[in-house]
């Protein structure tokens, strides 16, 4: 389809000549996904179809306890410090954003009265502002009213550098003003095609001014509510043991009718993905298990028991390998992995390219992931409009060895390469997980054949993914040579996802290692292109720009993509959930129930 044909279809939808569903179906037939088709209409200012999830319970409560397993236990319950999915999920039990993403890429209102559009006056024609109308009658768990003041405060709190919020990039370049008690306006510095960032989804949870107002900036870590949340969500806080357990009880004043269904919720942490899968699919001890990064053959055997099923939800999540650009073992001005230092081997592009050739993606996919992962050469894999056709992957030990040889790394008597008296010995870390340890072993074996000595390190997931500024083993510090994990794509758009490689997002001591650019790769051309894409209203040109960004990161081997991962969850056969590949598992927790 040519660009002018696409624009004509969009205008037909705007004028009512073409049904929204028909538009989506036509684009899906051409190879796009439903989320991407929906986003094209959103970028063009056309109101989204409101999702009406089927919800059968006719009264609030009465469903007993909901028992869930998050084998990476939550370590804090403050959404703006949550640099790991487990902490976002733990926070989401209690806190809510204005809107969330459903699995078709539609925005669904939560604390908003409606989704902004051109038709209802919410979206400015020049693309420089969005006005949100808030739902009335919503109260915080302590009975205080939720108002526009809480939205304005959340913006002020998160954008303050002294707060060191992981969501600062979402809020720092916008201006939020109170129009009236139940209306807020978000203004952008320039025309902004993807306006659904501030107050939306995983990074948009709103916190109460009356609980956090005295703890802004440098005092942000001292707020009691960091560990004892007071939100607007379907469940009220009961108890929290970091890394172990989160408990909530029904919010009898919740702002949606007949919700929630369950009387209490338990989010149990610890263990591993395999034991979590077994507790849901095989023994039925729990109702739900998150992130089942388990060998597919093992999952299939567990499903045979008939007590639970694996739910595989398409997403943009990516399992990838990260190579350090800085020296992780030497302090410069009191900081390890300082931007003033260089990695002894990975500073050379030829060495980075060799490491990419030593990743056996095909073997990892076929023998470990099966239906739960696909080998990829792209960091950004979905929606399809953002997937680059320009990259490729190859597993070739001989070619990698030749590159290392050409870069001056010669094999010594012990078979390990060295250069200038320095051995090529690398520390490779990831979280404790059966699949990840097997992935590590596959990569280590190939490295050994090429003369690279790799020491494997496994860190307990609750530590690896924590935001503990005192812990040296967190992935945000990245104090080793290589590391591997999955990063999640929490919206059907590339902007926030590709912001992970901006220079301004580099993880450092100054930002308490909360910056999202953990690999510490810096490229002025990338930064310039990214900021241009932020203001590009043409969806076709904008997609092309993000594809170029993907190619820059991948072809420079700043990271090595391994597996494009759908989200794999386990649920009791009677549990009814509404899972989205573009948002948190708990994004619509209020709609979960158990069939009789």
Coordinates of C-alpha atoms in Angstrom, one line a residue:
X1 CA 0.0 0.0 0.0
X2 CA 1.3 3.4 -0.9
X3 CA 1.5 6.3 1.6
X4 CA -1.3 8.3 -0.1
X5 CA -3.6 5.3 0.0
X6 CA -2.9 4.8 3.7
X7 CA -3.7 8.5 4.3
X8 CA -6.9 8.2 2.3
X9 CA -8.1 5.3 4.4
X10 CA -7.3 7.2 7.6
X11 CA -9.4 10.1 6.4
X12 CA -12.2 7.8 5.5
X13 CA -12.3 6.5 9.1
X14 CA -12.2 10.1 10.4
X15 CA -15.2 11.0 8.2
X16 CA -17.1 7.9 9.1
X17 CA -16.9 6.4 5.6
X18 CA -14.9 3.4 6.8
X19 CA -15.5 1.5 10.0
X20 CA -12.5 1.4 12.4
X21 CA -12.7 -2.4 12.5
X22 CA -12.6 -2.6 8.7
X23 CA -9.5 -0.3 8.6
X24 CA -7.7 -2.5 11.1
X25 CA -8.6 -5.7 9.2
X26 CA -7.4 -4.3 5.9
X27 CA -4.0 -3.3 7.5
X28 CA -3.7 -6.7 9.2
X29 CA -4.2 -8.4 5.8
X30 CA -1.2 -6.4 4.6
X31 CA 1.1 -7.6 7.4
X32 CA 0.6 -5.1 10.1
X33 CA -0.7 -6.0 13.6
X34 CA -3.9 -4.7 15.1
X35 CA -2.0 -2.6 17.7
X36 CA -0.1 -0.9 14.9
X37 CA -3.2 -0.1 12.9
X38 CA -4.8 1.3 16.0
X39 CA -1.8 3.4 16.7
X40 CA -1.9 4.9 13.2
X41 CA -5.4 6.1 13.9
X42 CA -4.3 7.4 17.4
X43 CA -1.5 9.4 15.8
X44 CA -4.0 10.9 13.4
X45 CA -6.2 12.1 16.3
X46 CA -9.0 9.6 15.7
X47 CA -10.8 8.4 18.9
X48 CA -10.1 4.9 19.8
X49 CA -12.8 2.3 20.2
X50 CA -13.4 1.7 23.9
X51 CA -12.8 -1.8 25.0
X52 CA -15.6 -3.5 26.8
X53 CA -14.1 -6.5 28.5
X54 CA -16.5 -9.3 29.4
X55 CA -16.9 -9.3 33.1
X56 CA -19.4 -11.8 34.6
X57 CA -19.4 -11.2 38.4
X58 CA -22.5 -9.2 39.5
X59 CA -21.2 -8.1 42.9
X60 CA -18.0 -6.9 44.5
X61 CA -16.0 -9.5 46.5
X62 CA -16.9 -13.0 47.4
X63 CA -14.1 -14.6 45.3
X64 CA -11.8 -15.6 48.1
X65 CA -8.1 -15.1 47.8
X66 CA -6.1 -14.7 44.6
X67 CA -2.7 -16.3 44.9
X68 CA -0.1 -15.3 42.4
X69 CA 3.6 -16.1 42.0
X70 CA 6.2 -13.6 40.9
X71 CA 9.4 -15.6 41.2
X72 CA 11.3 -12.3 41.1
X73 CA 9.9 -10.9 44.3
X74 CA 9.1 -7.1 44.5
X75 CA 11.7 -5.1 46.4
X76 CA 9.7 -1.8 46.7
X77 CA 6.2 -0.5 46.1
X78 CA 6.9 2.9 44.7
X79 CA 6.2 3.0 40.9
X80 CA 8.5 5.9 40.2
X81 CA 11.5 4.0 41.6
X82 CA 10.5 0.7 40.0
X83 CA 13.2 0.0 37.4
X84 CA 12.2 -3.6 37.2
X85 CA 8.9 -5.2 36.1
X86 CA 8.4 -7.0 39.4
X87 CA 8.4 -3.7 41.3
X88 CA 6.1 -2.1 38.7
X89 CA 3.7 -5.0 39.1
X90 CA 3.8 -4.9 42.9
X91 CA 3.0 -1.2 42.8
X92 CA 0.2 -1.7 40.2
X93 CA -1.8 -3.7 42.8
X94 CA -2.3 -0.4 44.6
X95 CA -1.6 2.5 42.2
X96 CA -3.3 3.3 38.9
X97 CA -2.6 5.4 35.8
X98 CA -5.1 7.4 33.8
X99 CA -5.2 4.7 31.1
X100 CA -3.7 1.4 30.1
X101 CA -3.0 -0.5 26.8
X102 CA -5.1 -3.5 25.9
X103 CA -3.8 -6.3 23.7
X104 CA -5.1 -4.6 20.5
X105 CA -3.1 -1.4 21.2
X106 CA -6.2 0.5 22.3
X107 CA -6.1 2.9 25.3
X108 CA -8.5 1.9 28.0
X109 CA -9.5 4.5 30.7
X110 CA -8.8 3.7 34.3
X111 CA -8.6 7.0 36.3
X112 CA -9.5 9.0 33.2
X113 CA -13.2 9.6 32.4
X114 CA -12.5 9.1 28.7
X115 CA -9.6 8.8 26.3
X116 CA -8.6 12.1 24.7
X117 CA -9.4 12.6 21.0
X118 CA -9.9 15.3 18.5
X119 CA -13.6 14.7 18.6
X120 CA -13.9 15.3 22.4
X121 CA -11.4 18.2 22.4
X122 CA -8.8 16.3 24.3
X123 CA -6.1 16.4 21.5
X124 CA -4.8 19.7 20.2
X125 CA -4.8 19.9 16.4
X126 CA -1.1 21.1 16.5
X127 CA -0.1 18.0 18.4
X128 CA 1.4 20.1 21.3
X129 CA -1.0 19.2 24.1
X130 CA -3.5 16.7 25.4
X131 CA -6.2 17.4 28.0
X132 CA -7.4 14.6 30.3
X133 CA -10.7 14.6 32.1
X134 CA -10.5 12.7 35.3
X135 CA -13.0 10.3 36.7
X136 CA -15.1 11.8 39.5
X137 CA -15.8 10.2 42.9
X138 CA -12.5 8.3 43.1
X139 CA -10.9 8.2 46.5
X140 CA -7.5 7.1 47.8
X141 CA -7.4 4.2 50.1
X142 CA -7.5 6.5 53.1
X143 CA -10.7 8.1 51.9
X144 CA -9.2 11.4 50.5
X145 CA -10.4 12.4 47.1
X146 CA -8.3 11.9 44.0
X147 CA -8.1 15.2 42.0
X148 CA -6.0 17.0 39.4
X149 CA -3.7 18.2 42.2
X150 CA -2.4 14.6 42.5
X151 CA -1.6 14.5 38.8
X152 CA 0.3 17.8 38.9
X153 CA 2.2 16.7 42.0
X154 CA 3.2 13.3 40.4
X155 CA 4.6 15.3 37.5
X156 CA 6.5 17.7 39.8
X157 CA 7.8 14.8 41.8
X158 CA 9.0 12.6 38.9
X159 CA 10.6 15.4 36.9
X160 CA 12.8 16.6 39.8
X161 CA 16.3 15.3 39.2
X162 CA 16.9 15.1 43.0
X163 CA 14.1 12.6 43.2
X164 CA 16.0 10.2 40.9
X165 CA 12.8 8.7 39.6
X166 CA 13.2 6.1 36.8
X167 CA 10.3 7.8 35.1
X168 CA 12.0 11.2 34.8
X169 CA 12.3 10.9 31.0
X170 CA 8.5 10.5 30.8
X171 CA 7.8 13.7 32.7
X172 CA 10.8 16.1 32.5
X173 CA 10.0 17.6 29.1
X174 CA 6.2 18.2 29.6
X175 CA 4.3 20.8 31.5
X176 CA 1.3 19.7 33.5
X177 CA -1.3 22.2 34.5
X178 CA -4.5 22.0 36.5
X179 CA -7.5 23.2 34.4
X180 CA -10.0 22.5 37.2
X181 CA -10.4 20.0 40.0
X182 CA -11.0 17.1 37.5
X183 CA -9.1 18.2 34.4
X184 CA -5.4 18.4 33.6
X185 CA -3.5 19.5 30.6
X186 CA -0.2 18.0 29.4
X187 CA 1.7 20.4 27.2
X188 CA 4.6 19.3 25.0
X189 CA 7.6 21.4 23.8
X190 CA 6.9 20.5 20.2
X191 CA 4.4 18.6 18.2
X192 CA 4.3 15.1 19.7
X193 CA 2.9 12.1 17.8
X194 CA 2.9 9.7 20.7
X195 CA 1.3 11.7 23.4
X196 CA 0.2 8.7 25.6
X197 CA 3.2 8.6 27.9
X198 CA 2.7 10.8 30.9
X199 CA 0.1 9.2 33.3
X200 CA -0.3 6.2 31.1
X201 CA 0.5 2.5 31.7
X202 CA 3.4 1.1 33.7
X203 CA 5.3 4.4 34.1
X204 CA 2.2 6.6 34.5
X205 CA 1.0 5.6 37.9
X206 CA -0.3 8.5 40.0
X207 CA 0.8 8.9 43.6
X208 CA -1.1 10.9 46.3
X209 CA 0.2 14.4 47.1
X210 CA -0.9 14.2 50.7
X211 CA 1.4 11.2 51.3
X212 CA 4.4 12.2 49.3
X213 CA 4.3 16.0 49.4
X214 CA 6.7 16.2 52.3
X215 CA 9.2 13.8 50.6
X216 CA 10.2 15.3 47.4
X217 CA 13.6 15.7 45.8
X218 CA 16.4 14.6 48.1
X219 CA 13.9 13.3 50.7
X220 CA 12.2 11.0 48.2
X221 CA 13.6 7.8 49.6
X222 CA 12.4 8.6 53.2
X223 CA 8.7 8.4 52.5
X224 CA 6.9 5.7 54.6
X225 CA 4.5 5.2 51.6
X226 CA 7.4 3.9 49.5
X227 CA 6.9 0.6 51.4
X228 CA 3.3 1.1 52.5
X229 CA 1.4 2.3 49.5
X230 CA -1.8 4.3 49.6
X231 CA -3.4 4.2 46.1
X232 CA -6.7 4.1 44.3
X233 CA -6.4 0.5 43.1
X234 CA -8.7 -2.5 43.6
X235 CA -6.7 -3.7 46.6
X236 CA -5.6 -1.9 49.8
X237 CA -2.2 -2.5 51.4
X238 CA -1.9 -5.1 54.1
X239 CA 1.7 -6.3 54.3
X240 CA 5.0 -6.3 52.4
X241 CA 8.2 -8.3 52.9
X242 CA 10.7 -7.1 50.2
X243 CA 11.8 -9.9 47.9
X244 CA 9.2 -12.2 49.4
X245 CA 5.5 -11.2 49.8
X246 CA 3.0 -8.5 49.0
X247 CA -0.5 -8.8 50.5
X248 CA -3.6 -6.7 49.8
X249 CA -7.2 -6.8 50.8
X250 CA -10.3 -5.8 48.8
X251 CA -10.9 -2.1 48.4
X252 CA -14.6 -1.9 49.2
X253 CA -14.8 1.7 47.9
X254 CA -13.2 0.9 44.5
X255 CA -14.4 3.2 41.7
X256 CA -15.6 0.5 39.3
X257 CA -18.9 -1.4 39.8
X258 CA -18.8 -5.1 41.0
X259 CA -15.0 -5.0 41.2
X260 CA -12.7 -6.5 42.4
X261 CA -14.0 -10.0 42.5
X262 CA -11.3 -11.4 44.9
X263 CA -11.4 -10.6 48.6
X264 CA -7.6 -10.5 48.9
X265 CA -4.4 -10.8 46.8
X266 CA -1.1 -12.4 47.5
X267 CA 1.9 -11.8 45.3
X268 CA 4.5 -14.3 46.4
X269 CA 8.2 -13.8 45.4
X270 CA 11.2 -16.0 45.3
X271 CA 12.0 -19.4 43.9
X272 CA 12.4 -19.7 40.1
X273 CA 10.3 -19.9 37.0
X274 CA 10.1 -23.7 36.9
X275 CA 8.9 -24.0 40.4
X276 CA 6.4 -21.2 39.7
X277 CA 5.1 -23.0 36.7
X278 CA 4.8 -26.3 38.6
X279 CA 2.8 -24.6 41.4
X280 CA 0.2 -23.4 38.9
X281 CA 0.1 -25.9 36.0
X282 CA 0.8 -29.1 37.9
X283 CA -0.1 -28.8 41.5
X284 CA -2.7 -26.0 41.4
X285 CA -1.4 -24.5 44.6
X286 CA -1.4 -21.0 43.0
X287 CA -3.8 -19.3 40.6
X288 CA -1.3 -17.4 38.5
X289 CA 2.4 -17.3 37.7
X290 CA 4.3 -14.6 35.9
X291 CA 7.1 -14.8 33.3
X292 CA 7.5 -18.5 32.8
X293 CA 10.9 -18.5 31.2
X294 CA 10.9 -22.3 31.2
X295 CA 11.9 -24.7 28.5
X296 CA 8.9 -25.3 26.3
X297 CA 9.1 -29.1 26.6
X298 CA 8.9 -28.8 30.4
X299 CA 5.8 -26.5 30.1
X300 CA 4.0 -28.9 27.8
X301 CA 4.5 -31.8 30.3
X302 CA 3.2 -29.7 33.1
X303 CA 0.1 -28.6 31.1
X304 CA -0.8 -32.3 30.7
X305 CA -1.9 -32.3 34.3
X306 CA -5.0 -30.3 33.4
X307 CA -4.9 -27.9 36.3
X308 CA -3.5 -24.9 34.4
X309 CA -2.5 -23.6 31.0
X310 CA 0.4 -21.6 29.6
X311 CA -0.8 -18.3 28.2
X312 CA 1.4 -17.1 25.3
X313 CA 0.8 -13.4 24.5
X314 CA 2.6 -11.6 21.6
X315 CA 4.8 -8.7 22.7
X316 CA 7.8 -6.6 21.9
X317 CA 10.0 -8.1 24.7
X318 CA 13.5 -9.0 23.9
X319 CA 16.1 -11.3 25.5
X320 CA 19.5 -9.8 24.7
X321 CA 23.2 -9.7 25.6
X322 CA 24.9 -6.5 26.7
X323 CA 28.6 -5.7 26.3
X324 CA 30.2 -3.1 28.6
X325 CA 31.7 0.0 27.0
X326 CA 33.3 1.1 30.2
X327 CA 35.7 -0.4 32.8
X328 CA 33.5 -2.2 35.4
X329 CA 36.4 -3.1 37.7
X330 CA 38.3 0.2 38.1
X331 CA 37.1 3.3 39.9
X332 CA 37.4 6.7 38.2
X333 CA 36.6 9.6 40.5
X334 CA 35.0 7.1 42.9
X335 CA 32.8 5.4 40.3
X336 CA 33.1 2.0 38.6
X337 CA 32.0 1.8 35.0
X338 CA 32.6 5.5 34.7
X339 CA 32.0 7.2 31.3
X340 CA 35.6 8.4 31.7
X341 CA 36.8 4.8 31.3
X342 CA 37.0 2.4 28.4
X343 CA 36.5 -1.4 28.4
X344 CA 39.8 -3.2 27.7
X345 CA 38.3 -5.3 24.8
X346 CA 34.8 -4.1 23.9
X347 CA 36.0 -0.6 23.0
X348 CA 37.1 -2.3 19.7
X349 CA 34.1 -2.7 17.3
X350 CA 35.8 -5.8 15.8
X351 CA 35.7 -7.5 19.2
X352 CA 32.1 -6.6 19.7
X353 CA 31.3 -8.0 16.2
X354 CA 33.1 -11.2 17.1
X355 CA 31.0 -11.6 20.2
X356 CA 27.8 -11.3 18.2
X357 CA 29.1 -14.1 15.9
X358 CA 29.5 -16.3 19.0
X359 CA 25.8 -16.2 20.0
X360 CA 24.1 -19.3 18.7
X361 CA 20.6 -17.9 18.5
X362 CA 19.2 -20.8 16.4
X363 CA 20.4 -23.4 19.0
X364 CA 18.9 -21.3 21.8
X365 CA 15.6 -21.0 20.1
X366 CA 15.3 -24.7 19.0
X367 CA 16.6 -26.4 22.1
X368 CA 15.5 -24.1 24.9
X369 CA 12.7 -21.7 24.0
X370 CA 10.6 -23.6 21.4
X371 CA 7.2 -21.9 21.0
X372 CA 8.1 -19.3 23.7
X373 CA 10.8 -17.4 21.7
X374 CA 12.1 -16.6 18.2
X375 CA 15.7 -15.9 17.3
X376 CA 16.2 -12.3 16.1
X377 CA 18.8 -9.8 15.0
X378 CA 16.7 -6.8 16.0
X379 CA 16.4 -5.1 19.4
X380 CA 12.9 -3.8 18.4
X381 CA 10.7 -6.5 17.0
X382 CA 7.1 -5.3 17.3
X383 CA 4.8 -3.9 16.1
X384 CA 5.9 -5.0 12.6
X385 CA 6.1 -1.4 11.2
X386 CA 9.0 -0.8 13.5
X387 CA 10.8 -4.1 12.7
X388 CA 14.0 -3.5 10.6
X389 CA 14.6 -5.6 7.5
X390 CA 18.2 -4.5 7.4
X391 CA 19.9 -6.6 10.1
X392 CA 20.9 -10.2 10.1
X393 CA 22.4 -12.7 12.5
X394 CA 25.0 -15.4 12.0
X395 CA 26.6 -18.0 14.2
X396 CA 30.2 -18.5 13.1
X397 CA 33.0 -19.4 15.4
X398 CA 35.7 -19.4 12.7
X399 CA 34.7 -15.9 11.5
X400 CA 34.7 -14.6 15.1
X401 CA 38.2 -16.1 15.7
X402 CA 39.5 -14.4 12.5
X403 CA 38.1 -11.1 13.7
X404 CA 39.8 -11.4 17.1
X405 CA 43.0 -12.5 15.4
X406 CA 42.9 -9.4 13.1
X407 CA 42.3 -7.2 16.1
X408 CA 45.5 -8.3 17.7
X409 CA 44.2 -10.8 20.2
X410 CA 46.5 -13.9 19.8
X411 CA 46.0 -17.3 21.5
X412 CA 48.5 -18.0 24.3
X413 CA 49.8 -21.4 25.4
X414 CA 46.7 -21.9 27.5
X415 CA 44.4 -21.3 24.5
X416 CA 43.2 -18.0 25.8
X417 CA 43.6 -14.9 23.7
X418 CA 45.7 -12.0 24.9
X419 CA 46.9 -8.6 23.8
X420 CA 49.5 -6.4 25.3
X421 CA 49.8 -8.8 28.2
X422 CA 46.1 -8.7 29.0
X423 CA 44.1 -11.9 28.9
X424 CA 40.7 -11.9 27.3
X425 CA 38.9 -13.1 30.4
X426 CA 35.3 -11.9 30.8
X427 CA 32.7 -12.0 33.6
X428 CA 29.2 -12.8 32.2
X429 CA 26.3 -12.2 34.6
X430 CA 22.5 -12.8 34.5
X431 CA 19.7 -13.6 36.9
X432 CA 19.3 -17.1 38.4
X433 CA 17.0 -18.9 36.0
X434 CA 17.2 -22.4 34.4
X435 CA 16.9 -21.1 30.9
X436 CA 19.3 -18.3 31.4
X437 CA 22.0 -20.5 32.8
X438 CA 21.6 -22.8 29.7
X439 CA 21.9 -19.7 27.5
X440 CA 25.0 -18.7 29.3
X441 CA 26.5 -22.2 28.8
X442 CA 25.8 -22.1 25.1
X443 CA 27.5 -18.7 24.7
X444 CA 30.4 -19.8 27.0
X445 CA 31.1 -22.9 24.9
X446 CA 31.3 -20.9 21.7
X447 CA 33.6 -18.3 23.3
X448 CA 35.9 -21.1 24.6
X449 CA 36.3 -22.4 21.0
X450 CA 37.3 -18.9 19.9
X451 CA 39.8 -18.5 22.7
X452 CA 37.7 -16.3 25.0
X453 CA 37.6 -17.3 28.7
X454 CA 34.2 -16.6 30.2
X455 CA 33.4 -16.7 33.9
X456 CA 29.7 -17.3 34.5
X457 CA 27.9 -15.4 37.3
X458 CA 24.3 -15.9 38.4
X459 CA 22.6 -13.4 40.7
X460 CA 19.4 -14.0 42.5
X461 CA 16.7 -12.3 40.5
X462 CA 15.3 -10.2 43.4
X463 CA 18.8 -8.8 43.8
X464 CA 19.8 -8.5 40.1
X465 CA 16.6 -6.6 39.2
X466 CA 16.4 -4.5 42.4
X467 CA 17.0 -0.7 42.6
X468 CA 19.1 -1.0 45.8
X469 CA 21.8 1.6 45.3
X470 CA 24.0 -0.1 47.9
X471 CA 24.1 -3.5 46.1
X472 CA 26.9 -4.1 43.6
X473 CA 25.1 -6.9 41.7
X474 CA 22.2 -5.0 40.2
X475 CA 21.8 -5.0 36.5
X476 CA 21.5 -1.2 36.5
X477 CA 25.1 -0.9 37.8
X478 CA 26.3 -3.5 35.3
X479 CA 29.7 -4.0 37.0
X480 CA 30.9 -6.9 34.9
X481 CA 31.9 -7.4 31.2
X482 CA 28.7 -8.9 29.8
X483 CA 25.2 -9.4 31.1
X484 CA 21.9 -10.8 29.8
X485 CA 18.2 -10.2 30.6
X486 CA 14.9 -9.4 29.0
X487 CA 13.7 -5.8 28.6
X488 CA 9.9 -5.3 28.2
X489 CA 8.1 -3.1 25.7
X490 CA 5.3 -1.6 27.7
X491 CA 3.5 0.3 24.9
X492 CA 2.7 -0.4 21.2
X493 CA 5.1 2.4 20.1
X494 CA 8.9 2.6 19.7
X495 CA 9.6 5.9 21.4
X496 CA 9.9 5.0 25.1
X497 CA 11.5 1.6 24.2
X498 CA 14.3 3.1 22.1
X499 CA 14.9 5.8 24.6
X500 CA 17.1 3.2 26.4
X501 CA 20.1 4.3 24.3
X502 CA 20.0 8.0 24.7
X503 CA 23.2 9.6 26.2
X504 CA 21.0 11.5 28.7
X505 CA 19.7 8.1 30.0
X506 CA 23.2 6.7 30.9
X507 CA 23.2 4.9 34.2
X508 CA 25.6 6.5 36.6
X509 CA 26.3 7.3 40.3
X510 CA 24.8 10.7 39.8
X511 CA 21.4 9.4 39.0
X512 CA 21.7 6.5 41.5
X513 CA 22.1 4.1 38.6
X514 CA 18.4 4.6 37.6
X515 CA 19.3 5.7 34.0
X516 CA 17.9 3.3 31.4
X517 CA 21.0 3.3 29.2
X518 CA 22.7 0.6 31.2
X519 CA 25.2 -0.4 28.4
X520 CA 26.5 3.2 28.5
X521 CA 26.6 3.5 24.7
X522 CA 26.7 7.1 23.5
X523 CA 26.1 8.3 19.9
X524 CA 25.3 11.9 19.1
X525 CA 23.8 11.0 15.8
X526 CA 21.4 8.6 17.6
X527 CA 20.4 11.3 20.1
X528 CA 19.7 13.8 17.3
X529 CA 17.6 11.3 15.3
X530 CA 15.6 10.2 18.4
X531 CA 14.7 13.8 19.3
X532 CA 13.7 14.5 15.7
X533 CA 11.4 11.4 15.8
X534 CA 9.8 12.7 19.0
X535 CA 8.3 15.5 17.0
X536 CA 7.6 13.8 13.6
X537 CA 3.9 13.7 13.1
X538 CA 4.1 11.6 9.9
X539 CA 3.7 8.0 11.1
X540 CA 5.5 6.5 8.1
X541 CA 8.6 8.8 8.4
X542 CA 8.6 8.3 12.1
X543 CA 8.7 4.5 11.8
X544 CA 11.6 4.8 9.4
X545 CA 13.5 6.9 11.9
X546 CA 13.1 4.3 14.6
X547 CA 14.2 1.5 12.3
X548 CA 17.4 3.5 11.7
X549 CA 17.9 3.8 15.4
X550 CA 17.5 0.0 15.9
X551 CA 20.1 -0.5 13.1
X552 CA 22.6 1.9 14.7
X553 CA 22.5 0.0 18.0
X554 CA 22.5 -3.5 16.5
X555 CA 25.1 -2.9 13.8
X556 CA 27.5 -1.2 16.3
X557 CA 26.9 -4.3 18.5
X558 CA 26.2 -2.1 21.5
X559 CA 23.8 -5.0 22.4
X560 CA 23.4 -8.4 20.8
X561 CA 19.7 -9.3 20.4
X562 CA 19.0 -13.0 21.0
X563 CA 15.4 -14.0 21.3
X564 CA 12.1 -12.1 20.6
X565 CA 9.9 -13.2 23.5
X566 CA 6.2 -13.4 23.7
X567 CA 5.0 -13.2 27.3
X568 CA 4.4 -16.6 28.8
X569 CA 2.2 -16.8 31.9
X570 CA 0.6 -19.7 33.8
X571 CA -3.0 -19.6 35.0
X572 CA -5.5 -21.9 36.6
X573 CA -8.0 -23.3 34.1
X574 CA -10.7 -21.4 36.0
X575 CA -9.0 -18.1 36.3
X576 CA -10.1 -15.4 33.8
X577 CA -7.5 -12.7 33.1
X578 CA -7.2 -9.9 30.6
X579 CA -3.5 -10.0 29.6
X580 CA -1.9 -7.5 27.2
X581 CA 1.5 -7.7 25.5
X582 CA 1.8 -4.0 25.8
X583 CA 1.3 -3.4 29.5
X584 CA 1.7 -4.9 32.9
X585 CA 0.1 -8.2 33.8
X586 CA -1.8 -6.4 36.6
X587 CA -2.9 -3.5 34.3
X588 CA -6.5 -4.6 34.5
X589 CA -6.3 -6.6 37.7
X590 CA -9.8 -5.3 38.6
X591 CA -11.3 -7.4 35.8
X592 CA -9.8 -10.8 36.9
X593 CA -12.2 -13.4 38.3
X594 CA -12.6 -17.1 38.7
X595 CA -15.3 -19.1 36.9
X596 CA -17.4 -21.5 38.8

